Amino acid sequence: MRFKGTTIFVTGGAGFIGSAVVRHLLRDTHARVVNIDKLTYAANLNSLLTATGNPRYAFERQCICDGPGLRQLFERYQPDAVMNLAAESHVDRSIDGPGEFVQTNIVGTFTILQESLRHYRSLEGEKRDRFRFLHISTDEVFGSLGKDGLFTETTAYAPNSPYSASKASSDHLVRAWRETYGLPTLVTNCSNNYGPYHFPEKLIPHMIIKGLHGENLPVYGDGQNIRDWLFVEDHAKALTMVLERGAPGETYNVGGRNERTNLQVVETVCDLLDRLAPAAEGRHRRLISFVANRPGHDRRYAIDASKLERELGWEAEENFESGIEKTVNWYLDNRVWWQDILDRGYQQDRIGLG
Ligand code: NAD
């Protein structure tokens, strides 16, 4: 009976990870879910077709920077928890236009912290004891690793992009609202996610779609930058576990122990396309080309998730090989989902060269 009688606000629930969290909460728990999303370019309500019509699901179009709007939602729904995923999330976009990142990721987090605190202070008894604010963040706040080592919960913050700096700022605000005002907050820092319903600007769906169209597959720099990949549904499960069992004031790293260079990722996508959607023109690897690197491109991220595994019993169900095959299959079976985004005018052009 997980989350029976519990109302959870999921901000950014129409985005990639947020929609996975909403689907997971509705499928695997008894929670009532209120999806609070401004519906930016990255949002897609077609990712939530299974949620629409569920009596435990409500959608509210709302910006997290708007305090009075949020206050009305807190008063109407009286939530037991907030999972804060709403964010601007694309590093390349943050290089060209950092203002939106400062606005949503910092000012928005500040605003929803303030409204959560106001609500928390109005609660009494068990409802007050149970209230949690879970802030979802990234491993990019830790900066870049050398060849060895892993990010742990005690690694010093050293963000290098406008995106990671805005996320780092929001993490600090969340910590301060706990230390100063006693709001029961938790923070998770996760490595790169991939999986179904991922907006085509991100590396893996970008390569799948371009590969299917027989277009050039542009790899930044020498392709040797390393990311630690986690299947999005494993992330969603980790987040509900942290909400349920995590200790307020703690941070938890989430990662799948799946370090891959960007070139390895693209080659794996190519090989899967060769098998699942062969092209008459030949192997998909022929489409790979190397292009100018992203300015300030962190060399390596890798997560030590042992605290989450040890203390809360979380374990990733997918490894990179199983997860990436599921993902490529999903994009093959759900062309309507991504074709609709391309038809709305998303160009797949290179941005973020500074
Ligand atoms: P996304 O870009 O796919 O979705 C973000 C969602 O937030 C969208 O639906 C958008 O409409 C909404 N949103 C943006 N600004 C808003 C605002 N002002 N008010 C209300 N809603 C707003 O992002 P994602 O990849 O799903 O990431 C979700 C969270 O997880 C982010 O906080 C991100 O920093 C974090 N994260 C992402 C990854 C990853 O690999 N994608 C890894 C670790 C952490």
CSV table of C-alpha atoms and ligand atoms in Angstrom, one decimal:
chain,number,residue,atom,x,y,z
A,1,MET,CA,0.0,0.0,0.0
A,2,ARG,CA,2.8,2.4,-0.9
A,3,PHE,CA,1.7,6.1,-0.5
A,4,LYS,CA,-1.9,5.2,0.3
A,5,GLY,CA,-3.8,8.4,1.1
A,6,THR,CA,-0.8,10.5,0.1
A,7,THR,CA,-0.9,13.5,-2.3
A,8,ILE,CA,2.3,14.2,-4.2
A,9,PHE,CA,3.1,17.3,-6.2
A,10,VAL,CA,5.4,16.4,-9.1
A,11,THR,CA,6.8,19.6,-10.7
A,12,GLY,CA,8.0,19.1,-14.3
A,13,GLY,CA,5.8,16.1,-14.6
A,14,ALA,CA,5.4,16.6,-18.4
A,15,GLY,CA,9.1,16.3,-19.0
A,16,PHE,CA,11.3,13.3,-19.6
A,17,ILE,CA,12.1,12.2,-16.0
A,18,GLY,CA,9.0,13.8,-14.5
A,19,SER,CA,6.6,11.9,-16.7
A,20,ALA,CA,8.5,8.6,-15.8
A,21,VAL,CA,7.9,9.5,-12.2
A,22,VAL,CA,4.2,10.2,-12.7
A,23,ARG,CA,3.7,7.0,-14.7
A,24,HIS,CA,5.6,5.0,-12.0
A,25,LEU,CA,3.6,6.6,-9.1
A,26,LEU,CA,0.3,5.8,-10.8
A,27,ARG,CA,1.3,2.3,-11.9
A,28,ASP,CA,3.2,1.0,-8.8
A,29,THR,CA,1.8,3.0,-5.8
A,30,HIS,CA,-1.5,4.4,-4.4
A,31,ALA,CA,-0.4,8.0,-4.5
A,32,ARG,CA,-2.6,10.8,-5.8
A,33,VAL,CA,-0.4,12.8,-8.2
A,34,VAL,CA,-0.6,16.4,-9.1
A,35,ASN,CA,1.6,17.3,-12.1
A,36,ILE,CA,2.6,20.9,-12.0
A,37,ASP,CA,4.2,22.0,-15.3
A,38,LYS,CA,4.5,25.2,-17.2
A,39,LEU,CA,4.7,23.2,-20.5
A,40,THR,CA,7.9,24.6,-22.0
A,41,TYR,CA,9.2,23.3,-25.3
A,42,ALA,CA,10.5,20.2,-23.4
A,43,ALA,CA,7.1,19.2,-22.1
A,44,ASN,CA,4.9,16.7,-23.8
A,45,LEU,CA,1.5,15.7,-22.5
A,46,ASN,CA,1.6,12.8,-25.0
A,47,SER,CA,4.1,11.2,-22.6
A,48,LEU,CA,1.2,10.9,-20.1
A,49,LEU,CA,-1.6,9.4,-22.1
A,50,THR,CA,-1.8,6.5,-19.7
A,51,ALA,CA,-2.3,9.0,-16.8
A,52,THR,CA,-5.0,11.1,-18.3
A,53,GLY,CA,-8.4,9.9,-17.0
A,54,ASN,CA,-6.9,8.2,-13.9
A,55,PRO,CA,-8.9,9.5,-10.9
A,56,ARG,CA,-5.6,9.7,-8.9
A,57,TYR,CA,-4.1,12.1,-11.4
A,58,ALA,CA,-4.5,15.9,-11.9
A,59,PHE,CA,-2.6,18.2,-14.2
A,60,GLU,CA,-2.0,21.9,-13.4
A,61,ARG,CA,-0.4,24.2,-15.9
A,62,GLN,CA,1.6,26.4,-13.6
A,63,CYS,CA,5.1,28.1,-13.5
A,64,ILE,CA,7.1,27.4,-10.4
A,65,CYS,CA,8.3,31.0,-10.4
A,66,ASP,CA,4.7,32.2,-9.7
A,67,GLY,CA,4.3,32.2,-5.9
A,68,PRO,CA,0.6,33.1,-5.7
A,69,GLY,CA,-0.3,30.5,-8.3
A,70,LEU,CA,1.6,27.8,-6.4
A,71,ARG,CA,-0.1,28.9,-3.1
A,72,GLN,CA,-3.5,28.3,-4.6
A,73,LEU,CA,-2.5,24.8,-5.5
A,74,PHE,CA,-1.1,24.0,-2.0
A,75,GLU,CA,-4.3,25.3,-0.5
A,76,ARG,CA,-6.5,23.2,-2.9
A,77,TYR,CA,-4.6,19.9,-2.8
A,78,GLN,CA,-2.9,20.0,0.6
A,79,PRO,CA,0.0,17.8,-0.6
A,80,ASP,CA,2.1,15.5,1.6
A,81,ALA,CA,5.2,15.8,-0.5
A,82,VAL,CA,6.7,17.8,-3.3
A,83,MET,CA,9.1,16.2,-5.9
A,84,ASN,CA,10.7,19.1,-7.6
A,85,LEU,CA,11.8,18.2,-11.2
A,86,ALA,CA,10.8,21.3,-13.1
A,87,ALA,CA,13.9,22.8,-14.6
A,88,GLU,CA,15.6,24.0,-17.8
A,89,SER,CA,17.7,20.9,-18.4
A,90,HIS,CA,19.7,21.2,-21.6
A,91,VAL,CA,23.4,22.3,-21.2
A,92,ASP,CA,23.7,23.5,-24.8
A,93,ARG,CA,20.7,25.8,-24.4
A,94,SER,CA,22.1,27.1,-21.1
A,95,ILE,CA,25.2,28.3,-23.0
A,96,ASP,CA,23.2,30.3,-25.5
A,97,GLY,CA,20.5,31.6,-23.1
A,98,PRO,CA,21.4,31.2,-19.4
A,99,GLY,CA,18.7,33.6,-18.2
A,100,GLU,CA,15.9,31.0,-18.3
A,101,PHE,CA,18.1,28.7,-16.3
A,102,VAL,CA,18.6,31.2,-13.6
A,103,GLN,CA,14.9,32.0,-13.6
A,104,THR,CA,13.4,28.5,-13.4
A,105,ASN,CA,16.2,26.6,-11.7
A,106,ILE,CA,17.1,29.1,-9.1
A,107,VAL,CA,14.2,31.6,-8.7
A,108,GLY,CA,11.7,28.8,-9.3
A,109,THR,CA,13.2,26.5,-6.7
A,110,PHE,CA,13.3,29.5,-4.3
A,111,THR,CA,9.7,30.2,-4.9
A,112,ILE,CA,8.5,26.6,-4.5
A,113,LEU,CA,10.6,26.3,-1.3
A,114,GLN,CA,8.9,29.4,0.1
A,115,GLU,CA,5.4,28.1,-0.7
A,116,SER,CA,6.3,24.6,0.6
A,117,LEU,CA,7.5,26.2,3.8
A,118,ARG,CA,4.3,28.2,4.2
A,119,HIS,CA,2.2,25.1,3.6
A,120,TYR,CA,4.4,23.0,6.0
A,121,ARG,CA,4.0,25.5,8.8
A,122,SER,CA,0.2,25.3,8.4
A,123,LEU,CA,0.3,21.5,9.0
A,124,GLU,CA,-0.1,19.7,12.3
A,125,GLY,CA,0.5,16.3,13.8
A,126,GLU,CA,1.2,13.3,11.6
A,127,LYS,CA,0.6,15.3,8.4
A,128,ARG,CA,3.4,17.7,9.4
A,129,ASP,CA,5.7,14.9,10.5
A,130,ARG,CA,5.2,13.2,7.1
A,131,PHE,CA,5.7,16.2,4.8
A,132,ARG,CA,8.8,16.0,2.5
A,133,PHE,CA,10.4,18.2,-0.1
A,134,LEU,CA,12.5,16.2,-2.5
A,135,HIS,CA,14.7,18.2,-4.9
A,136,ILE,CA,15.9,16.4,-8.0
A,137,SER,CA,19.4,17.4,-9.1
A,138,THR,CA,22.3,16.3,-11.3
A,139,ASP,CA,25.8,15.0,-10.9
A,140,GLU,CA,26.9,17.9,-13.1
A,141,VAL,CA,27.1,20.1,-10.0
A,142,PHE,CA,30.3,18.2,-9.0
A,143,GLY,CA,32.2,19.4,-12.1
A,144,SER,CA,34.5,17.1,-14.0
A,145,LEU,CA,36.4,14.0,-12.9
A,146,GLY,CA,39.8,12.8,-14.0
A,147,LYS,CA,40.5,9.3,-15.2
A,148,ASP,CA,39.8,7.8,-11.7
A,149,GLY,CA,37.4,8.4,-8.8
A,150,LEU,CA,33.7,8.7,-8.4
A,151,PHE,CA,31.4,11.5,-7.2
A,152,THR,CA,30.1,10.8,-3.6
A,153,GLU,CA,27.6,12.7,-1.5
A,154,THR,CA,30.6,14.6,0.0
A,155,THR,CA,32.3,15.6,-3.2
A,156,ALA,CA,32.7,19.4,-3.3
A,157,TYR,CA,30.5,21.3,-5.8
A,158,ALA,CA,32.4,22.7,-8.8
A,159,PRO,CA,29.8,23.4,-11.6
A,160,ASN,CA,31.2,24.4,-15.0
A,161,SER,CA,28.2,25.2,-17.2
A,162,PRO,CA,25.3,27.7,-16.7
A,163,TYR,CA,23.0,24.7,-16.3
A,164,SER,CA,25.1,23.0,-13.6
A,165,ALA,CA,25.7,26.3,-11.8
A,166,SER,CA,22.0,27.0,-11.7
A,167,LYS,CA,21.3,23.4,-10.4
A,168,ALA,CA,24.1,23.8,-7.8
A,169,SER,CA,22.5,27.1,-6.6
A,170,SER,CA,19.1,25.4,-6.3
A,171,ASP,CA,20.7,22.5,-4.3
A,172,HIS,CA,22.2,25.1,-1.9
A,173,LEU,CA,18.9,26.8,-1.4
A,174,VAL,CA,17.2,23.5,-0.6
A,175,ARG,CA,19.9,22.7,2.0
A,176,ALA,CA,19.5,26.2,3.5
A,177,TRP,CA,15.7,25.9,3.8
A,178,ARG,CA,16.3,22.7,5.8
A,179,GLU,CA,19.1,24.1,8.0
A,180,THR,CA,17.5,27.6,8.6
A,181,TYR,CA,13.7,26.9,8.5
A,182,GLY,CA,13.5,23.2,9.3
A,183,LEU,CA,11.7,22.3,6.1
A,184,PRO,CA,12.2,18.5,5.7
A,185,THR,CA,14.1,18.5,2.5
A,186,LEU,CA,16.1,15.8,0.6
A,187,VAL,CA,18.3,16.1,-2.5
A,188,THR,CA,19.2,13.5,-5.1
A,189,ASN,CA,22.1,14.0,-7.6
A,190,CYS,CA,21.7,11.7,-10.6
A,191,SER,CA,23.9,10.8,-13.6
A,192,ASN,CA,22.7,11.0,-17.2
A,193,ASN,CA,19.3,9.5,-17.8
A,194,TYR,CA,18.1,7.8,-21.0
A,195,GLY,CA,15.1,5.9,-22.1
A,196,PRO,CA,11.6,6.3,-23.6
A,197,TYR,CA,10.0,9.8,-24.0
A,198,HIS,CA,13.3,11.6,-24.1
A,199,PHE,CA,13.2,14.9,-26.1
A,200,PRO,CA,15.1,14.6,-29.4
A,201,GLU,CA,17.7,17.2,-28.5
A,202,LYS,CA,19.5,14.9,-26.0
A,203,LEU,CA,22.3,12.6,-27.2
A,204,ILE,CA,20.7,9.2,-27.4
A,205,PRO,CA,17.3,10.1,-29.1
A,206,HIS,CA,19.1,12.6,-31.3
A,207,MET,CA,21.4,9.8,-32.6
A,208,ILE,CA,18.6,7.3,-33.0
A,209,ILE,CA,16.4,9.7,-35.0
A,210,LYS,CA,19.2,11.0,-37.2
A,211,GLY,CA,20.5,7.5,-37.7
A,212,LEU,CA,17.0,6.4,-38.8
A,213,HIS,CA,17.0,9.3,-41.3
A,214,GLY,CA,20.4,8.4,-42.6
A,215,GLU,CA,21.8,11.8,-41.5
A,216,ASN,CA,25.2,12.7,-40.1
A,217,LEU,CA,25.7,11.7,-36.4
A,218,PRO,CA,27.7,14.6,-34.9
A,219,VAL,CA,29.9,13.6,-32.0
A,220,TYR,CA,31.3,16.5,-29.9
A,221,GLY,CA,35.2,16.8,-29.8
A,222,ASP,CA,37.0,13.5,-29.8
A,223,GLY,CA,34.0,11.6,-28.5
A,224,GLN,CA,36.0,10.5,-25.4
A,225,ASN,CA,33.9,12.4,-22.8
A,226,ILE,CA,32.5,9.9,-20.3
A,227,ARG,CA,29.0,9.9,-18.9
A,228,ASP,CA,27.5,7.4,-16.4
A,229,TRP,CA,24.1,6.3,-17.9
A,230,LEU,CA,21.0,5.4,-15.9
A,231,PHE,CA,17.7,4.0,-17.4
A,232,VAL,CA,15.0,6.6,-16.6
A,233,GLU,CA,12.7,4.1,-14.9
A,234,ASP,CA,15.4,3.1,-12.5
A,235,HIS,CA,15.8,6.7,-11.6
A,236,ALA,CA,12.0,7.1,-11.1
A,237,LYS,CA,12.0,4.2,-8.7
A,238,ALA,CA,15.1,5.5,-6.8
A,239,LEU,CA,13.2,8.8,-6.3
A,240,THR,CA,10.1,7.3,-4.8
A,241,MET,CA,12.3,5.2,-2.6
A,242,VAL,CA,14.2,8.3,-1.3
A,243,LEU,CA,10.8,10.0,-0.7
A,244,GLU,CA,9.6,7.0,1.2
A,245,ARG,CA,12.6,6.0,3.2
A,246,GLY,CA,15.3,8.8,2.9
A,247,ALA,CA,16.3,10.9,5.9
A,248,PRO,CA,15.4,14.6,5.8
A,249,GLY,CA,18.6,16.7,5.4
A,250,GLU,CA,20.4,13.9,3.5
A,251,THR,CA,21.5,13.8,-0.1
A,252,TYR,CA,21.7,10.6,-2.2
A,253,ASN,CA,23.6,10.0,-5.4
A,254,VAL,CA,21.8,8.0,-8.0
A,255,GLY,CA,23.7,6.2,-10.8
A,256,GLY,CA,23.9,3.0,-12.7
A,257,ARG,CA,27.6,2.2,-12.8
A,258,ASN,CA,27.5,2.4,-16.6
A,259,GLU,CA,30.3,4.6,-17.7
A,260,ARG,CA,30.6,5.0,-21.4
A,261,THR,CA,32.4,7.4,-23.7
A,262,ASN,CA,30.0,9.4,-26.0
A,263,LEU,CA,31.5,7.6,-28.9
A,264,GLN,CA,30.8,4.2,-27.4
A,265,VAL,CA,27.2,5.3,-26.8
A,266,VAL,CA,26.8,6.4,-30.5
A,267,GLU,CA,28.4,3.3,-31.8
A,268,THR,CA,26.1,1.1,-29.6
A,269,VAL,CA,23.1,3.0,-31.1
A,270,CYS,CA,24.4,2.4,-34.6
A,271,ASP,CA,24.9,-1.3,-34.0
A,272,LEU,CA,21.4,-1.6,-32.6
A,273,LEU,CA,20.0,0.2,-35.6
A,274,ASP,CA,21.9,-2.1,-37.9
A,275,ARG,CA,20.2,-5.1,-36.3
A,276,LEU,CA,16.7,-3.6,-35.6
A,277,ALA,CA,16.3,-1.2,-38.6
A,278,PRO,CA,19.0,-2.1,-41.2
A,279,ALA,CA,19.7,0.6,-43.8
A,280,ALA,CA,20.2,-0.4,-47.5
A,281,GLU,CA,23.1,2.1,-47.7
A,282,GLY,CA,25.2,0.2,-45.2
A,283,ARG,CA,26.2,0.3,-41.5
A,284,HIS,CA,25.1,3.2,-39.4
A,285,ARG,CA,28.6,3.8,-38.0
A,286,ARG,CA,29.5,5.3,-41.4
A,287,LEU,CA,27.4,8.3,-40.5
A,288,ILE,CA,29.5,9.3,-37.4
A,289,SER,CA,31.4,12.6,-37.8
A,290,PHE,CA,33.4,14.6,-35.2
A,291,VAL,CA,32.3,18.2,-34.7
A,292,ALA,CA,33.6,21.2,-32.6
A,293,ASN,CA,33.5,20.4,-28.9
A,294,ARG,CA,31.0,22.0,-26.5
A,295,PRO,CA,32.7,24.9,-24.6
A,296,GLY,CA,33.6,23.8,-21.0
A,297,HIS,CA,32.6,20.2,-21.9
A,298,ASP,CA,33.2,18.2,-18.6
A,299,ARG,CA,35.4,15.3,-19.4
A,300,ARG,CA,34.1,12.6,-17.1
A,301,TYR,CA,31.2,12.0,-14.7
A,302,ALA,CA,30.8,8.9,-12.6
A,303,ILE,CA,28.6,8.3,-9.6
A,304,ASP,CA,29.1,6.2,-6.5
A,305,ALA,CA,25.5,5.2,-5.6
A,306,SER,CA,26.5,2.9,-2.8
A,307,LYS,CA,24.8,5.0,-0.1
A,308,LEU,CA,21.4,4.7,-1.8
A,309,GLU,CA,22.0,1.0,-2.3
A,310,ARG,CA,23.2,0.3,1.2
A,311,GLU,CA,20.9,2.5,3.2
A,312,LEU,CA,17.7,2.3,1.2
A,313,GLY,CA,18.1,-1.0,-0.7
A,314,TRP,CA,17.9,0.5,-4.2
A,315,GLU,CA,19.3,-1.4,-7.1
A,316,ALA,CA,19.2,-0.5,-10.8
A,317,GLU,CA,17.3,-3.1,-12.8
A,318,GLU,CA,18.7,-2.3,-16.2
A,319,ASN,CA,22.3,-2.3,-17.3
A,320,PHE,CA,23.4,-0.1,-20.3
A,321,GLU,CA,23.0,-2.9,-22.8
A,322,SER,CA,19.5,-3.9,-21.8
A,323,GLY,CA,18.3,-0.3,-21.3
A,324,ILE,CA,19.7,1.0,-24.6
A,325,GLU,CA,18.1,-1.9,-26.5
A,326,LYS,CA,14.7,-1.1,-24.9
A,327,THR,CA,15.2,2.5,-25.7
A,328,VAL,CA,16.0,2.0,-29.4
A,329,ASN,CA,13.1,-0.4,-29.7
A,330,TRP,CA,10.8,2.2,-28.1
A,331,TYR,CA,11.8,4.9,-30.6
A,332,LEU,CA,11.2,2.5,-33.4
A,333,ASP,CA,7.7,1.5,-32.1
A,334,ASN,CA,6.7,5.1,-31.2
A,335,ARG,CA,7.6,7.2,-34.2
A,336,VAL,CA,4.4,9.2,-33.8
A,337,TRP,CA,5.6,10.5,-30.4
A,338,TRP,CA,8.8,12.0,-31.8
A,339,GLN,CA,7.6,12.8,-35.3
A,340,ASP,CA,5.0,15.0,-33.7
A,341,ILE,CA,7.9,17.0,-31.9
A,342,LEU,CA,9.8,17.4,-35.3
A,343,ASP,CA,6.5,18.5,-37.0
A,344,ARG,CA,6.0,21.2,-34.3
A,345,GLY,CA,9.2,22.7,-35.6
A,346,TYR,CA,12.1,21.3,-33.5
A,347,GLN,CA,15.0,21.5,-35.9
A,348,GLN,CA,17.7,19.3,-34.4
A,349,ASP,CA,20.3,22.0,-35.2
A,350,ARG,CA,23.6,22.4,-33.4
A,351,ILE,CA,23.5,25.0,-30.7
A,352,GLY,CA,25.5,26.0,-27.6
A,353,LEU,CA,28.8,26.9,-29.3
A,354,GLY,CA,29.0,30.1,-27.2
B,1,NAD,P1,13.0,18.0,-19.1
B,1,NAD,O1,13.7,19.2,-19.8
B,1,NAD,O2,12.7,16.9,-20.0
B,1,NAD,O3,11.7,18.5,-18.4
B,1,NAD,C1,11.5,19.6,-17.6
B,1,NAD,C2,10.1,19.8,-17.4
B,1,NAD,O4,10.0,21.0,-16.5
B,1,NAD,C3,9.3,20.2,-18.7
B,1,NAD,O5,8.1,19.5,-18.7
B,1,NAD,C4,9.0,21.7,-18.5
B,1,NAD,O6,7.8,22.1,-19.1
B,1,NAD,C5,9.0,21.9,-17.0
B,1,NAD,N1,9.3,23.2,-16.6
B,1,NAD,C6,10.4,24.0,-17.0
B,1,NAD,N2,10.3,25.2,-16.5
B,1,NAD,C7,9.3,25.2,-15.7
B,1,NAD,C8,8.7,26.2,-14.8
B,1,NAD,N3,9.2,27.4,-14.7
B,1,NAD,N4,7.6,25.9,-14.1
B,1,NAD,C9,7.0,24.6,-14.2
B,1,NAD,N5,7.5,23.7,-15.1
B,1,NAD,C10,8.6,24.0,-15.8
B,1,NAD,O7,14.0,17.6,-17.9
B,1,NAD,P2,14.3,16.2,-17.4
B,1,NAD,O8,15.4,15.6,-18.2
B,1,NAD,O9,13.1,15.4,-17.2
B,1,NAD,O10,14.9,16.6,-15.9
B,1,NAD,C11,14.1,16.7,-14.8
B,1,NAD,C12,15.0,17.1,-13.6
B,1,NAD,O11,16.0,16.1,-13.4
B,1,NAD,C13,15.7,18.4,-13.8
B,1,NAD,O12,15.7,19.1,-12.6
B,1,NAD,C14,17.1,18.0,-14.2
B,1,NAD,O13,18.0,19.0,-13.7
B,1,NAD,C15,17.2,16.7,-13.4
B,1,NAD,N6,18.2,15.7,-13.9
B,1,NAD,C16,18.1,15.4,-15.2
B,1,NAD,C17,19.0,14.4,-15.7
B,1,NAD,C18,18.9,13.9,-17.1
B,1,NAD,O14,19.8,13.1,-17.6
B,1,NAD,N7,17.9,14.3,-17.9
B,1,NAD,C19,19.9,13.8,-14.9
B,1,NAD,C20,20.0,14.2,-13.5
B,1,NAD,C21,19.1,15.2,-13.1
